[in-house]
Amino acid sequence: LGRAGDDAHASSRNERLSDTDILIEDVFGYPAPGSLHPIGFQWSPDGALLGNLFSPNGTLVRNLYAYDVRAGSQRLLATPAREAYADESRLPREEKLRRERTRELGLGVTRFEWASRRAKGEARRLLVPQSDGAYVLDVVDDDAAAGVDGDAGLGGDTAGGDTAGDKDKYLASSEPRLVVDSGDNGAAVLDAKLSPDGRWVAFVREHEIRVAPCDPLDGDDRDEATDRDVASDALPSARVTFGAYGREATTHGLAEFIAAEEMDRAEGFWWSPDGRKIAFARVDAGTVPPYVIERADGSSERHRYPFAGGTNARVTLGVV
């Protein structure tokens, strides 16, 4: 997740076409004609900023912006991590299924979330899930930006291009911090969500819900955490549900197929308003017969698909 980019430059395709030219690639390609507009609008908790996703280059790769109501202008907040530019072939299977069920075709920054509560004087906190985990950045007003440097990308790199002279295009934000990653085995980080106060992030990894702090740890806390999670640059997380890890047909905190496809419910866990509890769905699909999809290249996929008239997954609700 970075801050700069080549978003100010139109694509060569857009430069050589007039407003009335339509090519065969436009008809059958993505993004579809007429769909190049900001999406995913979310107000900051104080109503000062309207977060949105937009691809200024006319591609599927989107950046994170905020419309500054006071200034009357669109400001760039973040560009995606370099890994997020890749196609879906590099994504974990669980993330591919999530994208299919939500009909997500975009790349780059495809989701974000504001912390719903903001105390007076605090920065506005954002969670930005990416292909390698989830990032947090804090956004402050321009007149409160002393000492805040938000031009660096991840790992000390910029996100592409020279940003000199462009600082007036950005709201001031902290450098994006990786707070959740996929761990040593590359397990997918699914459905990351901020607690209402922005202090914690909950997510699902390897069928269980985990919670991680959003703020860096200091001193003994950092040393203790490092002992538990030596290989990770992200902050340590704690598992809060048990019994689904290692069980192929059981999940905690994820919506089952019927909920996602037929009930339009893509979520499987929910923070309480005070941020002290999490309600979650426990899904046991062990009674749903597996269905094997054979591919033309000889490979196959195995899914527990609830056919009409057959057995559905058993869903119960828990609170931790």
Short mmCIF file of C-alpha atoms in Angstrom, two decimals:
data_model
loop_
_atom_site.label_atom_id
_atom_site.label_comp_id
_atom_site.label_asym_id
_atom_site.label_seq_id
_atom_site.Cartn_x
_atom_site.Cartn_y
_atom_site.Cartn_z
CA LEU A 1 0.00 0.00 0.00
CA GLY A 2 1.60 3.26 -1.09
CA ARG A 3 0.85 6.94 -1.37
CA ALA A 4 2.01 8.01 -4.80
CA GLY A 5 1.44 6.72 -8.28
CA ASP A 6 1.05 7.57 -11.91
CA ASP A 7 -2.67 8.25 -11.46
CA ALA A 8 -2.34 11.74 -12.95
CA HIS A 9 -1.56 10.29 -16.35
CA ALA A 10 -4.32 9.05 -18.63
CA SER A 11 -3.81 5.72 -20.33
CA SER A 12 -2.58 5.74 -23.92
CA ARG A 13 -5.83 4.10 -24.97
CA ASN A 14 -7.89 6.95 -23.56
CA GLU A 15 -5.61 9.55 -25.16
CA ARG A 16 -6.06 8.20 -28.70
CA LEU A 17 -9.81 7.72 -28.58
CA SER A 18 -12.48 10.35 -28.99
CA ASP A 19 -15.63 10.42 -26.89
CA THR A 20 -17.54 8.53 -29.57
CA ASP A 21 -14.98 5.83 -30.49
CA ILE A 22 -15.79 2.31 -29.30
CA LEU A 23 -13.46 -0.59 -29.99
CA ILE A 24 -14.24 -4.29 -29.79
CA GLU A 25 -11.96 -4.45 -26.73
CA ASP A 26 -14.19 -1.90 -25.00
CA VAL A 27 -17.33 -3.94 -25.60
CA PHE A 28 -15.97 -7.22 -24.25
CA GLY A 29 -13.27 -5.99 -21.87
CA TYR A 30 -13.26 -4.65 -18.34
CA PRO A 31 -13.93 -2.10 -17.03
CA ALA A 32 -17.11 -1.89 -19.08
CA PRO A 33 -17.86 1.36 -20.95
CA GLY A 34 -19.51 3.91 -18.69
CA SER A 35 -18.28 2.25 -15.49
CA LEU A 36 -15.18 4.37 -14.91
CA HIS A 37 -16.47 6.32 -11.94
CA PRO A 38 -15.77 6.35 -8.19
CA ILE A 39 -17.38 3.53 -6.19
CA GLY A 40 -17.56 2.23 -2.62
CA PHE A 41 -18.48 5.53 -0.95
CA GLN A 42 -18.06 5.69 2.83
CA TRP A 43 -18.20 8.78 5.04
CA SER A 44 -15.56 9.35 7.69
CA PRO A 45 -17.12 9.37 11.19
CA ASP A 46 -17.03 13.18 11.40
CA GLY A 47 -18.52 13.66 7.92
CA ALA A 48 -15.52 15.64 6.71
CA LEU A 49 -14.29 13.10 4.15
CA LEU A 50 -16.07 10.84 1.69
CA GLY A 51 -13.88 7.82 1.01
CA ASN A 52 -14.12 6.23 -2.43
CA LEU A 53 -12.31 3.94 -4.87
CA PHE A 54 -11.35 5.10 -8.35
CA SER A 55 -9.08 4.11 -11.23
CA PRO A 56 -7.82 7.29 -12.92
CA ASN A 57 -6.05 5.26 -15.62
CA GLY A 58 -9.18 3.53 -16.85
CA THR A 59 -8.10 0.08 -15.63
CA LEU A 60 -9.34 -2.38 -13.01
CA VAL A 61 -6.63 -1.22 -10.57
CA ARG A 62 -8.20 1.21 -8.10
CA ASN A 63 -6.70 3.71 -5.66
CA LEU A 64 -8.17 4.95 -2.40
CA TYR A 65 -9.35 8.57 -2.41
CA ALA A 66 -11.26 10.87 -0.11
CA TYR A 67 -13.41 13.78 -1.21
CA ASP A 68 -12.58 16.65 1.15
CA VAL A 69 -15.88 18.43 1.79
CA ARG A 70 -14.23 21.53 3.23
CA ALA A 71 -11.77 21.94 0.35
CA GLY A 72 -14.20 20.73 -2.31
CA SER A 73 -11.59 18.46 -3.87
CA GLN A 74 -10.75 14.81 -4.37
CA ARG A 75 -7.61 13.76 -2.49
CA LEU A 76 -5.47 10.65 -2.98
CA LEU A 77 -5.00 8.62 0.21
CA ALA A 78 -3.30 5.42 -0.91
CA THR A 79 -2.26 3.38 -3.90
CA PRO A 80 -2.23 -0.42 -3.74
CA ALA A 81 0.62 -2.68 -2.71
CA ARG A 82 2.52 -3.87 -5.75
CA GLU A 83 1.29 -7.43 -5.25
CA ALA A 84 -2.28 -6.22 -5.65
CA TYR A 85 -1.61 -5.25 -9.28
CA ALA A 86 -1.30 -8.93 -10.21
CA ASP A 87 -4.18 -10.89 -11.63
CA GLU A 88 -6.30 -13.27 -9.58
CA SER A 89 -4.08 -16.27 -10.31
CA ARG A 90 -1.83 -15.38 -7.35
CA LEU A 91 -4.65 -15.09 -4.84
CA PRO A 92 -5.41 -17.84 -2.30
CA ARG A 93 -8.39 -20.06 -3.08
CA GLU A 94 -10.47 -18.61 -0.23
CA GLU A 95 -9.96 -15.07 -1.54
CA LYS A 96 -10.89 -16.13 -5.07
CA LEU A 97 -14.15 -17.61 -3.76
CA ARG A 98 -14.89 -14.43 -1.79
CA ARG A 99 -14.39 -12.33 -4.92
CA GLU A 100 -16.65 -14.61 -6.94
CA ARG A 101 -19.44 -14.42 -4.38
CA THR A 102 -19.23 -10.63 -4.11
CA ARG A 103 -18.85 -10.27 -7.91
CA GLU A 104 -15.61 -8.35 -7.38
CA LEU A 105 -13.65 -7.75 -10.59
CA GLY A 106 -11.47 -4.86 -9.44
CA LEU A 107 -7.81 -5.02 -8.44
CA GLY A 108 -5.62 -2.80 -6.31
CA VAL A 109 -7.56 -1.28 -3.42
CA THR A 110 -10.97 -2.94 -3.52
CA ARG A 111 -12.14 -2.42 0.07
CA PHE A 112 -11.60 -0.03 2.95
CA GLU A 113 -13.23 0.80 6.27
CA TRP A 114 -13.25 3.82 8.59
CA ALA A 115 -13.18 3.34 12.34
CA SER A 116 -16.73 4.31 13.28
CA ARG A 117 -15.78 6.31 16.37
CA ARG A 118 -13.33 9.19 16.55
CA ALA A 119 -12.49 11.12 19.71
CA LYS A 120 -11.86 14.84 19.43
CA GLY A 121 -8.32 15.48 18.22
CA GLU A 122 -7.74 11.91 17.06
CA ALA A 123 -6.83 11.04 13.49
CA ARG A 124 -9.38 9.35 11.27
CA ARG A 125 -8.33 5.71 11.07
CA LEU A 126 -8.70 3.56 7.96
CA LEU A 127 -8.32 -0.17 7.41
CA VAL A 128 -7.28 -1.23 3.90
CA PRO A 129 -7.24 -4.99 3.16
CA GLN A 130 -4.75 -6.09 0.50
CA SER A 131 -3.58 -9.35 -1.03
CA ASP A 132 -0.73 -9.67 1.48
CA GLY A 133 -2.75 -8.76 4.58
CA ALA A 134 -4.38 -5.63 5.98
CA TYR A 135 -3.00 -2.13 6.52
CA VAL A 136 -3.96 0.76 8.79
CA LEU A 137 -3.36 4.43 8.08
CA ASP A 138 -4.33 7.51 10.06
CA VAL A 139 -5.60 10.59 8.23
CA VAL A 140 -5.29 14.08 9.71
CA ASP A 141 -6.26 17.53 8.51
CA ASP A 142 -3.68 19.48 6.52
CA ASP A 143 -3.34 22.07 9.28
CA ALA A 144 -2.55 19.30 11.79
CA ALA A 145 -0.01 17.53 9.62
CA ALA A 146 3.21 18.71 11.24
CA GLY A 147 5.63 15.83 11.48
CA VAL A 148 3.45 13.46 9.49
CA ASP A 149 5.14 11.90 6.49
CA GLY A 150 2.86 9.82 4.33
CA ASP A 151 4.75 9.68 1.04
CA ALA A 152 6.56 6.40 1.66
CA GLY A 153 5.23 3.11 0.40
CA LEU A 154 5.70 -0.28 1.97
CA GLY A 155 9.21 -1.44 2.71
CA GLY A 156 10.55 2.08 2.17
CA ASP A 157 9.54 2.15 -1.49
CA THR A 158 7.31 4.71 -3.05
CA ALA A 159 4.30 3.35 -4.85
CA GLY A 160 5.58 4.47 -8.21
CA GLY A 161 6.57 7.83 -9.65
CA ASP A 162 7.97 11.06 -8.27
CA THR A 163 5.71 12.85 -5.80
CA ALA A 164 7.69 16.08 -5.63
CA GLY A 165 5.41 19.08 -5.78
CA ASP A 166 2.28 16.99 -5.34
CA LYS A 167 1.86 17.23 -1.58
CA ASP A 168 -1.10 19.58 -1.95
CA LYS A 169 -2.98 16.75 -3.66
CA TYR A 170 -2.96 14.59 -0.54
CA LEU A 171 -4.46 14.63 2.86
CA ALA A 172 -1.73 14.02 5.40
CA SER A 173 -1.63 10.44 6.60
CA SER A 174 0.67 8.17 8.48
CA GLU A 175 2.73 5.63 6.59
CA PRO A 176 0.52 2.57 6.04
CA ARG A 177 1.22 -0.05 8.71
CA LEU A 178 0.87 -3.76 8.07
CA VAL A 179 -1.19 -4.99 11.02
CA VAL A 180 -2.27 -8.39 9.68
CA ASP A 181 -0.43 -10.72 7.32
CA SER A 182 -0.89 -14.18 5.88
CA GLY A 183 1.69 -15.78 8.16
CA ASP A 184 4.48 -18.15 7.29
CA ASN A 185 2.27 -20.54 5.32
CA GLY A 186 0.60 -17.88 3.16
CA ALA A 187 -2.88 -18.51 4.57
CA ALA A 188 -5.47 -16.03 3.33
CA VAL A 189 -6.55 -13.14 5.56
CA LEU A 190 -10.32 -12.90 5.12
CA ASP A 191 -12.90 -10.26 6.06
CA ALA A 192 -10.65 -7.99 8.14
CA LYS A 193 -12.70 -5.47 10.18
CA LEU A 194 -11.85 -2.63 12.53
CA SER A 195 -13.31 -2.44 16.00
CA PRO A 196 -15.55 0.64 16.36
CA ASP A 197 -12.82 2.60 18.17
CA GLY A 198 -10.15 1.58 15.65
CA ARG A 199 -7.86 -0.01 18.24
CA TRP A 200 -8.23 -3.61 17.04
CA VAL A 201 -8.71 -5.52 13.81
CA ALA A 202 -10.50 -8.88 13.66
CA PHE A 203 -10.11 -11.26 10.75
CA VAL A 204 -10.45 -14.90 9.74
CA ARG A 205 -7.40 -16.99 8.99
CA GLU A 206 -7.37 -20.78 8.65
CA HIS A 207 -11.06 -21.02 9.61
CA GLU A 208 -10.67 -19.19 12.96
CA ILE A 209 -11.23 -15.58 14.07
CA ARG A 210 -8.15 -13.74 15.26
CA VAL A 211 -7.71 -10.25 16.73
CA ALA A 212 -4.64 -8.01 16.40
CA PRO A 213 -3.82 -4.52 17.76
CA CYS A 214 -3.68 -1.63 15.32
CA ASP A 215 -1.13 0.39 17.29
CA PRO A 216 2.55 -0.55 17.61
CA LEU A 217 3.64 -2.27 20.80
CA ASP A 218 6.53 -0.98 22.89
CA GLY A 219 9.01 -2.42 25.35
CA ASP A 220 8.22 -5.71 27.02
CA ASP A 221 4.97 -6.09 25.09
CA ARG A 222 6.88 -5.92 21.81
CA ASP A 223 9.52 -8.40 23.02
CA GLU A 224 6.90 -10.86 24.23
CA ALA A 225 4.97 -10.57 20.97
CA THR A 226 8.11 -11.07 18.90
CA ASP A 227 8.85 -14.31 20.72
CA ARG A 228 5.47 -15.62 19.58
CA ASP A 229 5.63 -14.41 15.99
CA VAL A 230 9.27 -14.03 15.02
CA ALA A 231 8.88 -14.29 11.24
CA SER A 232 6.18 -11.67 10.83
CA ASP A 233 6.52 -7.92 10.23
CA ALA A 234 2.89 -7.49 11.26
CA LEU A 235 1.70 -7.06 14.82
CA PRO A 236 0.95 -10.30 16.69
CA SER A 237 -2.59 -11.63 16.71
CA ALA A 238 -4.52 -13.80 19.16
CA ARG A 239 -6.97 -16.52 18.20
CA VAL A 240 -10.37 -16.00 19.87
CA THR A 241 -12.34 -18.95 18.45
CA PHE A 242 -11.45 -22.63 18.65
CA GLY A 243 -12.59 -25.88 17.10
CA ALA A 244 -12.50 -25.13 13.37
CA TYR A 245 -8.77 -25.05 12.67
CA GLY A 246 -7.72 -28.05 10.61
CA ARG A 247 -11.31 -29.09 9.91
CA GLU A 248 -12.09 -28.83 6.21
CA ALA A 249 -15.88 -28.50 6.59
CA THR A 250 -16.05 -26.18 9.63
CA THR A 251 -15.47 -22.43 9.77
CA HIS A 252 -15.82 -19.66 12.33
CA GLY A 253 -16.61 -16.13 11.16
CA LEU A 254 -17.33 -16.77 7.47
CA ALA A 255 -20.64 -16.71 5.60
CA GLU A 256 -21.59 -20.07 4.11
CA PHE A 257 -22.48 -20.49 0.43
CA ILE A 258 -26.26 -20.09 0.85
CA ALA A 259 -25.89 -16.92 2.93
CA ALA A 260 -23.49 -15.32 0.46
CA GLU A 261 -25.22 -16.35 -2.77
CA GLU A 262 -28.92 -16.40 -1.85
CA MET A 263 -29.27 -14.12 1.19
CA ASP A 264 -26.81 -11.39 0.16
CA ARG A 265 -24.93 -11.79 3.47
CA ALA A 266 -21.19 -11.79 2.87
CA GLU A 267 -20.20 -11.35 6.52
CA GLY A 268 -19.74 -14.03 9.15
CA PHE A 269 -18.83 -12.01 12.27
CA TRP A 270 -19.75 -8.66 13.79
CA TRP A 271 -18.15 -6.36 16.39
CA SER A 272 -20.35 -5.18 19.25
CA PRO A 273 -20.86 -1.38 19.38
CA ASP A 274 -18.47 -1.05 22.34
CA GLY A 275 -15.80 -3.19 20.66
CA ARG A 276 -15.63 -5.65 23.55
CA LYS A 277 -17.38 -8.65 21.96
CA ILE A 278 -17.65 -10.38 18.59
CA ALA A 279 -20.70 -12.31 17.41
CA PHE A 280 -19.83 -14.95 14.83
CA ALA A 281 -21.35 -17.67 12.69
CA ARG A 282 -20.13 -21.23 13.16
CA VAL A 283 -20.67 -23.19 9.94
CA ASP A 284 -20.59 -26.99 9.83
CA ALA A 285 -20.86 -28.17 6.22
CA GLY A 286 -19.89 -31.74 7.01
CA THR A 287 -23.31 -33.06 6.02
CA VAL A 288 -23.21 -31.36 2.60
CA PRO A 289 -21.90 -33.86 0.02
CA PRO A 290 -18.73 -32.75 -1.80
CA TYR A 291 -19.04 -32.01 -5.51
CA VAL A 292 -16.04 -32.35 -7.82
CA ILE A 293 -15.66 -29.98 -10.78
CA GLU A 294 -13.45 -31.43 -13.50
CA ARG A 295 -11.49 -28.96 -15.61
CA ALA A 296 -10.41 -29.30 -19.23
CA ASP A 297 -6.73 -29.27 -18.23
CA GLY A 298 -7.19 -32.36 -16.08
CA SER A 299 -7.27 -30.53 -12.75
CA SER A 300 -10.31 -30.52 -10.49
CA GLU A 301 -11.92 -28.55 -7.67
CA ARG A 302 -13.83 -30.00 -4.74
CA HIS A 303 -16.66 -27.98 -3.20
CA ARG A 304 -19.41 -28.76 -0.73
CA TYR A 305 -22.31 -27.50 -2.81
CA PRO A 306 -25.85 -27.54 -1.33
CA PHE A 307 -28.04 -28.62 -4.25
CA ALA A 308 -31.76 -27.81 -4.18
CA GLY A 309 -33.58 -30.40 -2.10
CA GLY A 310 -30.35 -31.54 -0.49
CA THR A 311 -28.76 -30.83 2.87
CA ASN A 312 -27.70 -27.33 3.87
CA ALA A 313 -24.81 -26.44 6.15
CA ARG A 314 -25.63 -26.20 9.85
CA VAL A 315 -25.17 -22.62 11.09
CA THR A 316 -25.09 -21.55 14.74
CA LEU A 317 -24.29 -18.19 16.35
CA GLY A 318 -21.67 -17.65 19.03
CA VAL A 319 -20.27 -14.69 20.98
CA VAL A 320 -16.71 -14.19 22.24
#
